[in-house]
Coordinates of C-alpha atoms in Angstrom, one line a residue:
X3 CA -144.3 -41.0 -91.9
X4 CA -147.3 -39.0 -93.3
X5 CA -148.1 -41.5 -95.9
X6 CA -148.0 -44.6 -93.3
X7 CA -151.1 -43.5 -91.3
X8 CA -153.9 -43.9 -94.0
X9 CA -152.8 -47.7 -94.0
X10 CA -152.3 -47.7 -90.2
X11 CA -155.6 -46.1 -89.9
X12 CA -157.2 -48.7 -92.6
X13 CA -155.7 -51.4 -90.6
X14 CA -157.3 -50.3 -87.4
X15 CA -160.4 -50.7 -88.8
X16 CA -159.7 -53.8 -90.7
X17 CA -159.0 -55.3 -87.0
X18 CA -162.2 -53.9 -85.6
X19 CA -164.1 -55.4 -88.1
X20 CA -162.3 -59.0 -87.9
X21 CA -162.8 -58.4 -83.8
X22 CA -166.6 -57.9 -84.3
X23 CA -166.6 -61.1 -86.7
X24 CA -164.7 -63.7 -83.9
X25 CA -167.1 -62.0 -81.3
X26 CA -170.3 -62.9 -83.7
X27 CA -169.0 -66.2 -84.3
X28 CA -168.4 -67.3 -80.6
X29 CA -172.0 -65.7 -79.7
X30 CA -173.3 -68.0 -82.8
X31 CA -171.3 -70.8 -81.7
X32 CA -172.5 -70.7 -77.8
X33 CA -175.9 -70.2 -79.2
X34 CA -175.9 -73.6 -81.4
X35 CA -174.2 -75.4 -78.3
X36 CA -177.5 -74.2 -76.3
X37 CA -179.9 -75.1 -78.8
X38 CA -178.1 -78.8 -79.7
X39 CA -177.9 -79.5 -75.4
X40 CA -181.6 -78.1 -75.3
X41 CA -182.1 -80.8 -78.3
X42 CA -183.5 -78.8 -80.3
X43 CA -182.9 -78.2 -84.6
X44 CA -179.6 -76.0 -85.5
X45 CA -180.6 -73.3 -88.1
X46 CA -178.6 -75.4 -91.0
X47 CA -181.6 -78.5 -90.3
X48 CA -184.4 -75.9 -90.4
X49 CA -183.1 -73.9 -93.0
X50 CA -182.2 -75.9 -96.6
X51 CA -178.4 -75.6 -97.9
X52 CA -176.7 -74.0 -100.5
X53 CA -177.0 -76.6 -104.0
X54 CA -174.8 -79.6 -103.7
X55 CA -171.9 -78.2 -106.3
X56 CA -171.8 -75.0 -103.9
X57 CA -171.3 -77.4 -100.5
X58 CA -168.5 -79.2 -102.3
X59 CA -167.0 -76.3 -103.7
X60 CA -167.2 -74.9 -99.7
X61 CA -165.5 -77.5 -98.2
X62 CA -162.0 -76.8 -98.9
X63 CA -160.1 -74.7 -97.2
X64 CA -158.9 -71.1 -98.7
X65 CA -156.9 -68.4 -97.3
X66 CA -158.0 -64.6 -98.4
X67 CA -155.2 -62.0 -98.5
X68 CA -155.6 -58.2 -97.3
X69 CA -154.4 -55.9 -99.5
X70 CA -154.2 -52.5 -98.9
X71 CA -153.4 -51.3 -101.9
X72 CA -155.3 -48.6 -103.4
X73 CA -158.2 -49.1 -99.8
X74 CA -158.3 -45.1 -99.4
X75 CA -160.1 -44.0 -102.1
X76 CA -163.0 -46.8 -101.6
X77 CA -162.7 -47.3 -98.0
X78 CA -166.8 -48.1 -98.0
X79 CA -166.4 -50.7 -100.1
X80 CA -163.6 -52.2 -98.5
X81 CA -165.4 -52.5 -95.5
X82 CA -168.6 -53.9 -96.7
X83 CA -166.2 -56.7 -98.6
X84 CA -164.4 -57.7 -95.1
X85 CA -167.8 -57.5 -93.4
X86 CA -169.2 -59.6 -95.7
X87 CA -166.1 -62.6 -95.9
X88 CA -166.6 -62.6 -91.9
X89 CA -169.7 -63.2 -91.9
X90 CA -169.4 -65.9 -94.7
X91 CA -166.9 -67.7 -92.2
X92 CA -169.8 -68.4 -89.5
X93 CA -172.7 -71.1 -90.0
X94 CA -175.3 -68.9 -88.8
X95 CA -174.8 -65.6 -90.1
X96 CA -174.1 -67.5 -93.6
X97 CA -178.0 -68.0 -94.0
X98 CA -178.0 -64.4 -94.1
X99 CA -176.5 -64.0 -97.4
X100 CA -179.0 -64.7 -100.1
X101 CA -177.4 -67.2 -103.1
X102 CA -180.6 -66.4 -105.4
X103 CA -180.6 -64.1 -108.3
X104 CA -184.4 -62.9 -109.3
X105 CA -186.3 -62.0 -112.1
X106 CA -187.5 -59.1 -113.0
X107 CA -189.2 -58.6 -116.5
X108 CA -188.5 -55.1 -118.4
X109 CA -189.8 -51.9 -117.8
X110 CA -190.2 -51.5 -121.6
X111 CA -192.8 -54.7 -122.5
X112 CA -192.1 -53.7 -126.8
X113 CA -188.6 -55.7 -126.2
X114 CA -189.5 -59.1 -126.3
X115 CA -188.5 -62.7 -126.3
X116 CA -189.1 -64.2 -130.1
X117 CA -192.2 -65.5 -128.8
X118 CA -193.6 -62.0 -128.1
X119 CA -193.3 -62.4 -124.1
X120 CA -191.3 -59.8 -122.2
X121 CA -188.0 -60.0 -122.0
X122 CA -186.0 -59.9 -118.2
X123 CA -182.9 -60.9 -116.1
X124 CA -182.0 -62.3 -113.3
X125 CA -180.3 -59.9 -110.6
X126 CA -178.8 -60.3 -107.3
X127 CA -177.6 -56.8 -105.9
X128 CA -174.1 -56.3 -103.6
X129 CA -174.9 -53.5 -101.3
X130 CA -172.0 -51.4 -101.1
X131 CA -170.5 -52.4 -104.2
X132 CA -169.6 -50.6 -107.6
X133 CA -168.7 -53.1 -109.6
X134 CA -171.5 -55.1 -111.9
X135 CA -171.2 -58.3 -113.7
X136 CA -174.1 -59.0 -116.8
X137 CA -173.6 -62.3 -118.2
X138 CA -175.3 -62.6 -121.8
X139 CA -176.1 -66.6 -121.9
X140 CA -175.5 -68.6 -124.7
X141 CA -177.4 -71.5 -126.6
X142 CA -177.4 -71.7 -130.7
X143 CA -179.9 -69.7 -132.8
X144 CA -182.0 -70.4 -135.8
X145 CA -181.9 -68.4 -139.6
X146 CA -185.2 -69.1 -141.3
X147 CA -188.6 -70.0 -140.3
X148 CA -187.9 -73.2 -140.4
X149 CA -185.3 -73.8 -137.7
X150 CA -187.2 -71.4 -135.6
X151 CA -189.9 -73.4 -135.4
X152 CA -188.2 -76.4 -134.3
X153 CA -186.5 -74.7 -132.0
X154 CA -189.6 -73.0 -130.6
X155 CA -190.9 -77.0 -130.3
X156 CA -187.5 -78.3 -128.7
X157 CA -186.1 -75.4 -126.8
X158 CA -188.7 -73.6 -126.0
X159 CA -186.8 -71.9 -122.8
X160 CA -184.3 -70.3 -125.2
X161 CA -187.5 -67.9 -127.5
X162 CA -190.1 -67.6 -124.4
X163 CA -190.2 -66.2 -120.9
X164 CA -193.1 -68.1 -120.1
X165 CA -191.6 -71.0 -118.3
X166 CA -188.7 -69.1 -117.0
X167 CA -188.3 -69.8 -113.0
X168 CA -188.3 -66.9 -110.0
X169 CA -185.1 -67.0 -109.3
X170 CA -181.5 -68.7 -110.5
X171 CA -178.4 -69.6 -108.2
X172 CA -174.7 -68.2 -109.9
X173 CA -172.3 -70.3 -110.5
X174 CA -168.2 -70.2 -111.8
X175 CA -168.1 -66.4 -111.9
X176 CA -171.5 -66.1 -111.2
X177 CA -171.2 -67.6 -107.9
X178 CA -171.2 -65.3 -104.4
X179 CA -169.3 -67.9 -102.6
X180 CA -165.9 -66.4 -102.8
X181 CA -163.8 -69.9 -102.9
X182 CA -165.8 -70.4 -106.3
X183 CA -165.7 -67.1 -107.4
X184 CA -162.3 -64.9 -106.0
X185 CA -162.3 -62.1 -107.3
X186 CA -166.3 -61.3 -108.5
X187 CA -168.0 -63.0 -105.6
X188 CA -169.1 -59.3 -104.2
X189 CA -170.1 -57.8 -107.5
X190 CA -173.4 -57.3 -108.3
X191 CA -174.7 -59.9 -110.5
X192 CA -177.2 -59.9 -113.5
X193 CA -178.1 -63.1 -115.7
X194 CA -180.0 -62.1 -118.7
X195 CA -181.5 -65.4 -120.4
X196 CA -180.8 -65.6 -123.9
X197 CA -184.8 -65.4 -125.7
X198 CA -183.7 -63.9 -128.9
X199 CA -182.3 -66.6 -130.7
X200 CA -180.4 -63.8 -133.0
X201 CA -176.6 -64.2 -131.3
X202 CA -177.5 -60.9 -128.9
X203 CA -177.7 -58.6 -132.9
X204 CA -181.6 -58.2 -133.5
X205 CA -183.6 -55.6 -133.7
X206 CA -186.5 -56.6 -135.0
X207 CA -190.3 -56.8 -133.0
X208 CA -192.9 -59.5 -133.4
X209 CA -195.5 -58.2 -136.4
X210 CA -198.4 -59.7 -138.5
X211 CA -195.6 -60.3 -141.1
X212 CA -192.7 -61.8 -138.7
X213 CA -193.4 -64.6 -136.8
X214 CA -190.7 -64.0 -134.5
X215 CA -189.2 -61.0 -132.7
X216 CA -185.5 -61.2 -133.2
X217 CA -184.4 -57.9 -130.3
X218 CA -180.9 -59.1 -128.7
X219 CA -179.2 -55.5 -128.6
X220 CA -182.5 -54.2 -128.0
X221 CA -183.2 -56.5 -124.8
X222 CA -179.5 -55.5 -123.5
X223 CA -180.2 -52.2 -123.6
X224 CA -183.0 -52.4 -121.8
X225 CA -181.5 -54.3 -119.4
X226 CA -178.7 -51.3 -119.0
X227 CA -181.7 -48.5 -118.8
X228 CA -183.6 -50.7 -115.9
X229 CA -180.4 -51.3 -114.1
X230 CA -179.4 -47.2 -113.5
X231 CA -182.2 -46.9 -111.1
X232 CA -181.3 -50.4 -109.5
X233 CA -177.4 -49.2 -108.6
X234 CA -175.7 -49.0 -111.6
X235 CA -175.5 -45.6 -111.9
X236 CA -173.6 -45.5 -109.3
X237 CA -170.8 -48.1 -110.6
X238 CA -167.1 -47.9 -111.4
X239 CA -167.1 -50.9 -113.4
X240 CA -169.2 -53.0 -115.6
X241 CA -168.4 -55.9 -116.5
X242 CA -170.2 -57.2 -120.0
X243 CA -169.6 -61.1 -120.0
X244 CA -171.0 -63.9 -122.2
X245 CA -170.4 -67.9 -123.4
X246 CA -170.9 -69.1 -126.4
X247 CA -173.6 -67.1 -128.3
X248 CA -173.4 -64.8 -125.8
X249 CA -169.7 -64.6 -125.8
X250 CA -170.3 -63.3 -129.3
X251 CA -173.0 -61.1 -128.0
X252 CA -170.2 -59.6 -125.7
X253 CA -168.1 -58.5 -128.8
X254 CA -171.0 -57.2 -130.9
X255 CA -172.4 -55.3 -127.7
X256 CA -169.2 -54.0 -125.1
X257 CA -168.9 -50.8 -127.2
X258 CA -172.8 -50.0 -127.7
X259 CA -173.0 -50.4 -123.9
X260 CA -170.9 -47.8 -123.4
X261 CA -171.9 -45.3 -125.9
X262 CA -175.2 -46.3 -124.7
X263 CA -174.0 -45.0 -120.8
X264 CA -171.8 -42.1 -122.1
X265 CA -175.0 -40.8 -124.1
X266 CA -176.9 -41.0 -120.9
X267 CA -174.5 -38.8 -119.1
X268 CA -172.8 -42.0 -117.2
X269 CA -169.4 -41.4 -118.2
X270 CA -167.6 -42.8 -114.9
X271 CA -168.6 -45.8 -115.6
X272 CA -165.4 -48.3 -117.1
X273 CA -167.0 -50.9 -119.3
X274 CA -165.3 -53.8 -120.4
X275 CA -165.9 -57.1 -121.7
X276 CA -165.4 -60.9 -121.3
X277 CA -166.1 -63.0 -124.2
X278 CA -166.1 -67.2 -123.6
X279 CA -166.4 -69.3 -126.3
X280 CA -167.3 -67.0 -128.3
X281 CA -164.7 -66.3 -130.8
X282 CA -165.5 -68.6 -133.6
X283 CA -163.9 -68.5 -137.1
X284 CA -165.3 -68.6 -140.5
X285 CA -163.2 -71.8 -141.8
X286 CA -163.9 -74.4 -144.6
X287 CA -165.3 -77.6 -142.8
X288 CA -164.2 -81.0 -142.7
X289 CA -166.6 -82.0 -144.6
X290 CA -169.0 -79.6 -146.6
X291 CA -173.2 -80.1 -146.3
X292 CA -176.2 -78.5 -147.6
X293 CA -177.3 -75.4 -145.1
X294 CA -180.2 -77.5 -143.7
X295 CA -180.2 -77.0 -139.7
X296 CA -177.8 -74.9 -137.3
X297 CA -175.8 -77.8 -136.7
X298 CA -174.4 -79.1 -140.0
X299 CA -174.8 -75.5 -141.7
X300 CA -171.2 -74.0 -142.8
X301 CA -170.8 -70.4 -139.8
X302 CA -170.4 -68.0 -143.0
X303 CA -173.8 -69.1 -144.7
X304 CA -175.3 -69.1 -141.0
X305 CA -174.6 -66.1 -140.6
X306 CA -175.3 -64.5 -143.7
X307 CA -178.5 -66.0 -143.7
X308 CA -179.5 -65.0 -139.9
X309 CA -178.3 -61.2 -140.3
X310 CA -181.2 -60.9 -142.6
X311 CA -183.8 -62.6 -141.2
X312 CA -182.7 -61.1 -137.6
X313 CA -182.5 -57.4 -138.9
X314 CA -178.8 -58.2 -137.1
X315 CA -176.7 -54.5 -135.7
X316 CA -173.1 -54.3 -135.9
X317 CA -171.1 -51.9 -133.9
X318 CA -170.5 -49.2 -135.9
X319 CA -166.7 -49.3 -136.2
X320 CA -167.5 -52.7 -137.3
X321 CA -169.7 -51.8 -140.0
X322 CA -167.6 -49.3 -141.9
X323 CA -164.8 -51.6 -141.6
X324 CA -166.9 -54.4 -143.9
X325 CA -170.0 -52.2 -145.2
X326 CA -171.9 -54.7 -147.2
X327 CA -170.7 -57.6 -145.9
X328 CA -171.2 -56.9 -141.7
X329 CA -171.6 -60.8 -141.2
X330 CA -167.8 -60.2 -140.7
X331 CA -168.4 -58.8 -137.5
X332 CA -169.7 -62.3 -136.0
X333 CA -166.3 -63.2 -136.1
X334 CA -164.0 -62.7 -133.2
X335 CA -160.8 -62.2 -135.2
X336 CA -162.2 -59.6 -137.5
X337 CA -164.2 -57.5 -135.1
X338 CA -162.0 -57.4 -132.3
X339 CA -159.3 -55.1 -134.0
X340 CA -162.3 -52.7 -134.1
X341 CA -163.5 -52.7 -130.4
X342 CA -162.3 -49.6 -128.5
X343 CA -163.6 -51.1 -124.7
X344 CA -161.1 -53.6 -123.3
X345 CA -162.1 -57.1 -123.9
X346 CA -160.3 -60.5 -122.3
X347 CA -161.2 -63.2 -124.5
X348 CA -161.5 -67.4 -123.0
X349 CA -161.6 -69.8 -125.5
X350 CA -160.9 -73.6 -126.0
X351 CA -158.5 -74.2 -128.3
X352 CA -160.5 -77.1 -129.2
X353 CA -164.2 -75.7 -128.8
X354 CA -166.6 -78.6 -129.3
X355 CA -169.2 -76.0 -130.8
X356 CA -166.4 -74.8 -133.7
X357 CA -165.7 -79.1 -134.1
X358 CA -169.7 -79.4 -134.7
X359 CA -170.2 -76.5 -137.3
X360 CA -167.3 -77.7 -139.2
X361 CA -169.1 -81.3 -139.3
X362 CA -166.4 -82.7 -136.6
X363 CA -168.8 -85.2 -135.0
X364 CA -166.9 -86.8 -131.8
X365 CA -169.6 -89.7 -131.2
X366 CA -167.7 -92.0 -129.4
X367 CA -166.4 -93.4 -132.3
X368 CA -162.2 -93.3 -133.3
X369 CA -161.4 -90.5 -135.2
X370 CA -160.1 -90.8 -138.9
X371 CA -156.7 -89.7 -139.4
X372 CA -158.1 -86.8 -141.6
X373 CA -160.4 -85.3 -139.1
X374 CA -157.2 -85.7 -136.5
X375 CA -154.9 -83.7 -138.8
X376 CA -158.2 -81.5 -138.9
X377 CA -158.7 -81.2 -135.5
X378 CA -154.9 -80.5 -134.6
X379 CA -155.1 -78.0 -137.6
X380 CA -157.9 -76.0 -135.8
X381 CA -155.7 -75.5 -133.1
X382 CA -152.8 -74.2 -134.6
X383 CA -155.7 -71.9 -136.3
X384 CA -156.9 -70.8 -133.4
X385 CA -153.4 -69.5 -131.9
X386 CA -152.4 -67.7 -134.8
X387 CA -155.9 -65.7 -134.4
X388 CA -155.4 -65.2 -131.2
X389 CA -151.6 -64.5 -130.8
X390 CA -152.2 -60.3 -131.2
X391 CA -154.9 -60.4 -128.0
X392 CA -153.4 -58.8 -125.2
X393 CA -155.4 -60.5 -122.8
X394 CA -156.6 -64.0 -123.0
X395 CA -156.5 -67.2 -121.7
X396 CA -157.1 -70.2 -124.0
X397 CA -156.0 -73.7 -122.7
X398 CA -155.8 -76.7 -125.2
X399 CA -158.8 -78.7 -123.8
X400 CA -161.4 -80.5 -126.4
X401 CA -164.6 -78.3 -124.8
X402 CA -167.1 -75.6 -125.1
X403 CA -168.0 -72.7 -122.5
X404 CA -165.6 -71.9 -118.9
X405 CA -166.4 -68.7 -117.0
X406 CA -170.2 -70.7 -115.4
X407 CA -168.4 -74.2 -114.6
X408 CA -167.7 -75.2 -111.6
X409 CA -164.4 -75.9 -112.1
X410 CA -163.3 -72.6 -113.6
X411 CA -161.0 -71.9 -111.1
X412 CA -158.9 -75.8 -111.6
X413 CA -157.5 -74.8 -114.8
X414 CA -154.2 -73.5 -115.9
X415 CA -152.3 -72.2 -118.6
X416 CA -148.9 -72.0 -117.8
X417 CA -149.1 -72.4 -114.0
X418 CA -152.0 -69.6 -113.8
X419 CA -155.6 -70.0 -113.5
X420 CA -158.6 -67.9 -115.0
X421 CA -159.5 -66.3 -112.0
X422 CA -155.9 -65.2 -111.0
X423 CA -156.1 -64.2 -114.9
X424 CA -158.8 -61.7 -114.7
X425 CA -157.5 -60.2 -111.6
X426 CA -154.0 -59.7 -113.0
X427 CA -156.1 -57.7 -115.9
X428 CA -158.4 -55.5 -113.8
X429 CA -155.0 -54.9 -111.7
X430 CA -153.4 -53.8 -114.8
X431 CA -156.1 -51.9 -116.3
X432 CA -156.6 -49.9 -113.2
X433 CA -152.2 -49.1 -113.5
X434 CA -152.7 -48.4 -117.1
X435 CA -155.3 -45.6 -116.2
X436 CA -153.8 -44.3 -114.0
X437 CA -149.2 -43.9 -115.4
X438 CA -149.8 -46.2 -118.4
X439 CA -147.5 -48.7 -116.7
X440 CA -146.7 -52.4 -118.2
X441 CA -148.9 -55.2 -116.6
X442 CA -147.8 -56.2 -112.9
X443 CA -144.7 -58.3 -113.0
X444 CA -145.6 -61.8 -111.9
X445 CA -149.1 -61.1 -113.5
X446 CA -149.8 -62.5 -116.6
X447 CA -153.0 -61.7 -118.7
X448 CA -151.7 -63.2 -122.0
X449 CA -152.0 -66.9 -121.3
X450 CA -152.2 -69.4 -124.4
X451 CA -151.3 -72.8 -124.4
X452 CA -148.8 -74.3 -126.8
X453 CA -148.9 -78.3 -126.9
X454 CA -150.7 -79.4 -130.1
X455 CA -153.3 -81.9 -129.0
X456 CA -157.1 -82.0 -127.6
X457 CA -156.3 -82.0 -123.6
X458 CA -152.2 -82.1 -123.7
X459 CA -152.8 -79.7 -120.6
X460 CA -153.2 -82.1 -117.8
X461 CA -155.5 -79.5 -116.0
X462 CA -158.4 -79.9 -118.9
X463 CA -162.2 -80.8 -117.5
X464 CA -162.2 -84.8 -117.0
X465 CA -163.4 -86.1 -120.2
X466 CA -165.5 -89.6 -120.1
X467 CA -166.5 -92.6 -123.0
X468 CA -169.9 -91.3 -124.6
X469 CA -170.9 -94.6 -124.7
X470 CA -169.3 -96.3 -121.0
X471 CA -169.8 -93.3 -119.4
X472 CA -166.0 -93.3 -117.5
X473 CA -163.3 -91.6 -117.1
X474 CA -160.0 -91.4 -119.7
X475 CA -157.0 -90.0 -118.8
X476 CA -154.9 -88.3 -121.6
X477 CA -153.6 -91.0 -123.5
X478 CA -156.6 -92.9 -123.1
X479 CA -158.4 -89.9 -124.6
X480 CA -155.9 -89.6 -127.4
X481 CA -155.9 -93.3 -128.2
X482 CA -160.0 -93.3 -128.1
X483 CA -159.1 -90.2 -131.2
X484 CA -157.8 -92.5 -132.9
X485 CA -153.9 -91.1 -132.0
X486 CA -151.2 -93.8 -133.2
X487 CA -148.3 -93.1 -130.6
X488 CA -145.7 -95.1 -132.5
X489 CA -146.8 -92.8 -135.6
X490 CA -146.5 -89.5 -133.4
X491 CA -143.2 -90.3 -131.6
X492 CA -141.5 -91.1 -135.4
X493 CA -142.8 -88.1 -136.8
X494 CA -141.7 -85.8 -133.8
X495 CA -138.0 -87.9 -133.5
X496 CA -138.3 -89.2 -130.3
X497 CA -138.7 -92.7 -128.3
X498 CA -142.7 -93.5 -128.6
X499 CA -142.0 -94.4 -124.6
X500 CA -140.7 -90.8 -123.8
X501 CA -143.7 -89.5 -125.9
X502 CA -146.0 -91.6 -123.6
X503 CA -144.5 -90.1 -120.4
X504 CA -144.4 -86.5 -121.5
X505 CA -148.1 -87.2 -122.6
X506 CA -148.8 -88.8 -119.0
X507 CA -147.2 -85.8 -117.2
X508 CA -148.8 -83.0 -119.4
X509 CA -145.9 -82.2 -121.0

């Protein structure tokens, strides 16, 4: 009977709150009724609206469970979370919640963007909330002087702070709209723009003798030291997240985070990491070419070649694992064995960026049967490295980044999206910590996807004709790759007419 009345008690509350929200909304909804009889402007026409891809999302309809579970021993936060979902569910007190993140450049102006300007992030706090998101962004780099200054010419925004804009809106798990974002929409969110060039590994300032600054550990870091006195100090978890480049970053930088925290006497803090599109491995290409540009040069000789000229760092672990030959550790498969921090990795089992380093050019043009065998190939390669992860999601789509899209919550592996994904993980890291339990039945975390072609999962992002500019469904997709389904359906013993409706149902 004793045990009933913390929930009863929680459930009070929970009921006062949700009373105080339907009283808010009909005082907000009698006020708009004045206002639109008095013909004057609602709130919504003075004030503008959230971005477009944010209405959309906003439109449908979503129900939002209570669960009491575990409400006791952060009954603060609880409370500021319901508070904050009824307010989201009225017009008027909606403008209240700002959808911005905003810069703020570093405290420490010696870690700098390549170009020499300071470094920053982007931050939008959640008062009354312990749990922080930093997303690393992605976006290539460059190995020599040569590439550097070309990209310095073409994408300038990627080694400069100078053009970088006051504030940025979240989106996919960035988002604080909780029907885009479940489970993170409350957290408090930092962006840090990727300036570096260097895959988040430099160290390396801006002298008379380098031209560029290469400082990607050094600018998270910083990031870390500016944040304790903005909250973070005060966090249970951190969450270290990244796409592409940045979903690298994440692997090369989740356990320097939180030696970096423990050493500062933050050791309450959980950290963990979330790489996307990030695990990339160090295969023979298609078709070898001279190590000319980022794009056509093999990953191996990249990276050999960038660690170098970035004065790349390697978690330490890492390091003694392949001392003298720490370009190793750029590669998911090989440094993940040696992370201690829990990491859940998201990765395309086609990524478009591994397709482009291994000189797999999808132009438009029908595929030749070699680079299908390659393509198909790549897959199965993928799996295999991936089969040991305990937690991961990896569907079989042909594409390249997840966790900032839009539609990160429409697909499924095996019934079960991303979202519901990550929240079976936390879930099951917080049971681990506490009786080393098995994950939550009902719960998976360890979600990989076994049909053998680019988008067999009929959940995959929409894929459209480079050069028509619509739509394909899956077998148009696979026919436009040059797929022969008579060929396919001899090969696998069936009817080709059975292959084409198992290919039209996502079979």
């Amino acid at each position: 009977m004793e045990s009933r009345r913390p929930q009863r008690r929680v459930r009070v509350r929970v009921m006062r709150v949700l009373q105080w929200a339907v009283m808010l909304g009909l005082i907000q909804s009698g006020a708009l009724g004045a206002r639109k009889l008095r013909g004057g402007r609602t709130p919504q026409q003075r004030r503008a609206l959230p971005p477009a891809h944010n209405r959309d999302r906003a439109e449908t309809t979503e129900s939002f469970s209570l669960d009491f579970t575990a409400v006791e021993e952060n009954m603060d936060n609880f409370m500021t979370q319901v508070k904050n979902l009824a307010q989201s569910l009225y017009p008027c007190s909606a403008q209240k919640l700002d959808y911005d993140m905003k810069l703020h450049f570093l405290e420490n102006t010696s870690v700098t963007c390549n170009d020499g300007t300071p470094a920053g992030y982007y931050l939008k706090e959640s008062k009354g909330s312990r749990r922080w998101l930093i997303f690393l962004e992605g976006g290539w780099y460059c190995f020599n002087k040569e590439n550097c200054d070309s990209r310095y010419e073409t994408m300038r925004r990627l080694m400069s702070s100078s053009r970088w804009p006051q504030t940025k809106t979240g989106t996919g798990i960035l988002s604080s709209l909780p029907e885009e974002n479940p489970h993170w929409w409350n957290a408090n969110m930092v962006f840090i723009p990727y300036c570096s060039s260097d895959v988040w590994s430099g160290a390396t300032p801006k002298t008379d003798k380098n031209d560029y600054a290469f400082m990607g550990s050094l600018i998270i870091k910083e990031v870390v030291k500016d944040l304790l006195t903005k909250g973070l100090d005060n966090a249970k978890i951190l969450l270290l997240a990244g796409s592409s480049a940045g979903g690298t970053g994440v692997l090369l930088n989740v356990d320097p985070v939180s030696e970096l925290l423990e050493e500062l006497g933050h050791t309450n803090i959980q950290v963990r990491g979330l790489s996307d599109s990030g695990w990339f491995l160090d295969n023979k290409q298609y078709r070898c070419t001279d190590c000319v540009d980022t794009v056509n040069c093999a990953p191996t000789e990249v990276i050999k070649r960038g660690i170098k000229y970035w004065g790349g760092v390697v978690p330490e672990r890492c390091r003694q694992a392949y001392e003298g030959k720490e370009w190793n550790c750029f590669f998911g498969y090989k440094v993940y064995p040696t992370i201690k921090r829990p990491v859940f990795i998201v990765q395309w089992l086609f990524d478009e960026a591994q397709l482009t380093v291994d000189n797999i050019h999808l132009t438009g043009q029908p595929v030749q049967e070699g680079q299908w065998r390659y393509i198909q190939n790549l897959g199965t390669e993928l799996r295999n490295t991936l089969k040991d992860v305990p937690a991961m999601f990896a569907p079989a789509c042909l594409s390249h980044e997840f966790i900032t899209r839009n539609y990160w919550t429409d697909v499924q592996v095996k019934g079960t999206s991303l979202p519901r994904a990550l929240h079976c993980w936390d879930r099951s890291l917080q049971e681990n910590s506490r009786s080393n339990k098995s994950p939550p039945k009902g719960c998976p975390v360890h979600l990989i996807d076994s049909c053998p072609w680019p988008h067999c999962n009929p959940t995959c992002p929409t894929i459209r004709d480079q050069s028509t500019g619509q739509e394909m469904n899956v077998i148009q997709f696979l026919m436009h790759m040059g797929f022969d389904v008579q060929k396919m359906a001899h090969q696998q013993g069936m009817d080709p007419s059975k292959l084409l409706g198992m290919l039209s149902s996502g079979s």
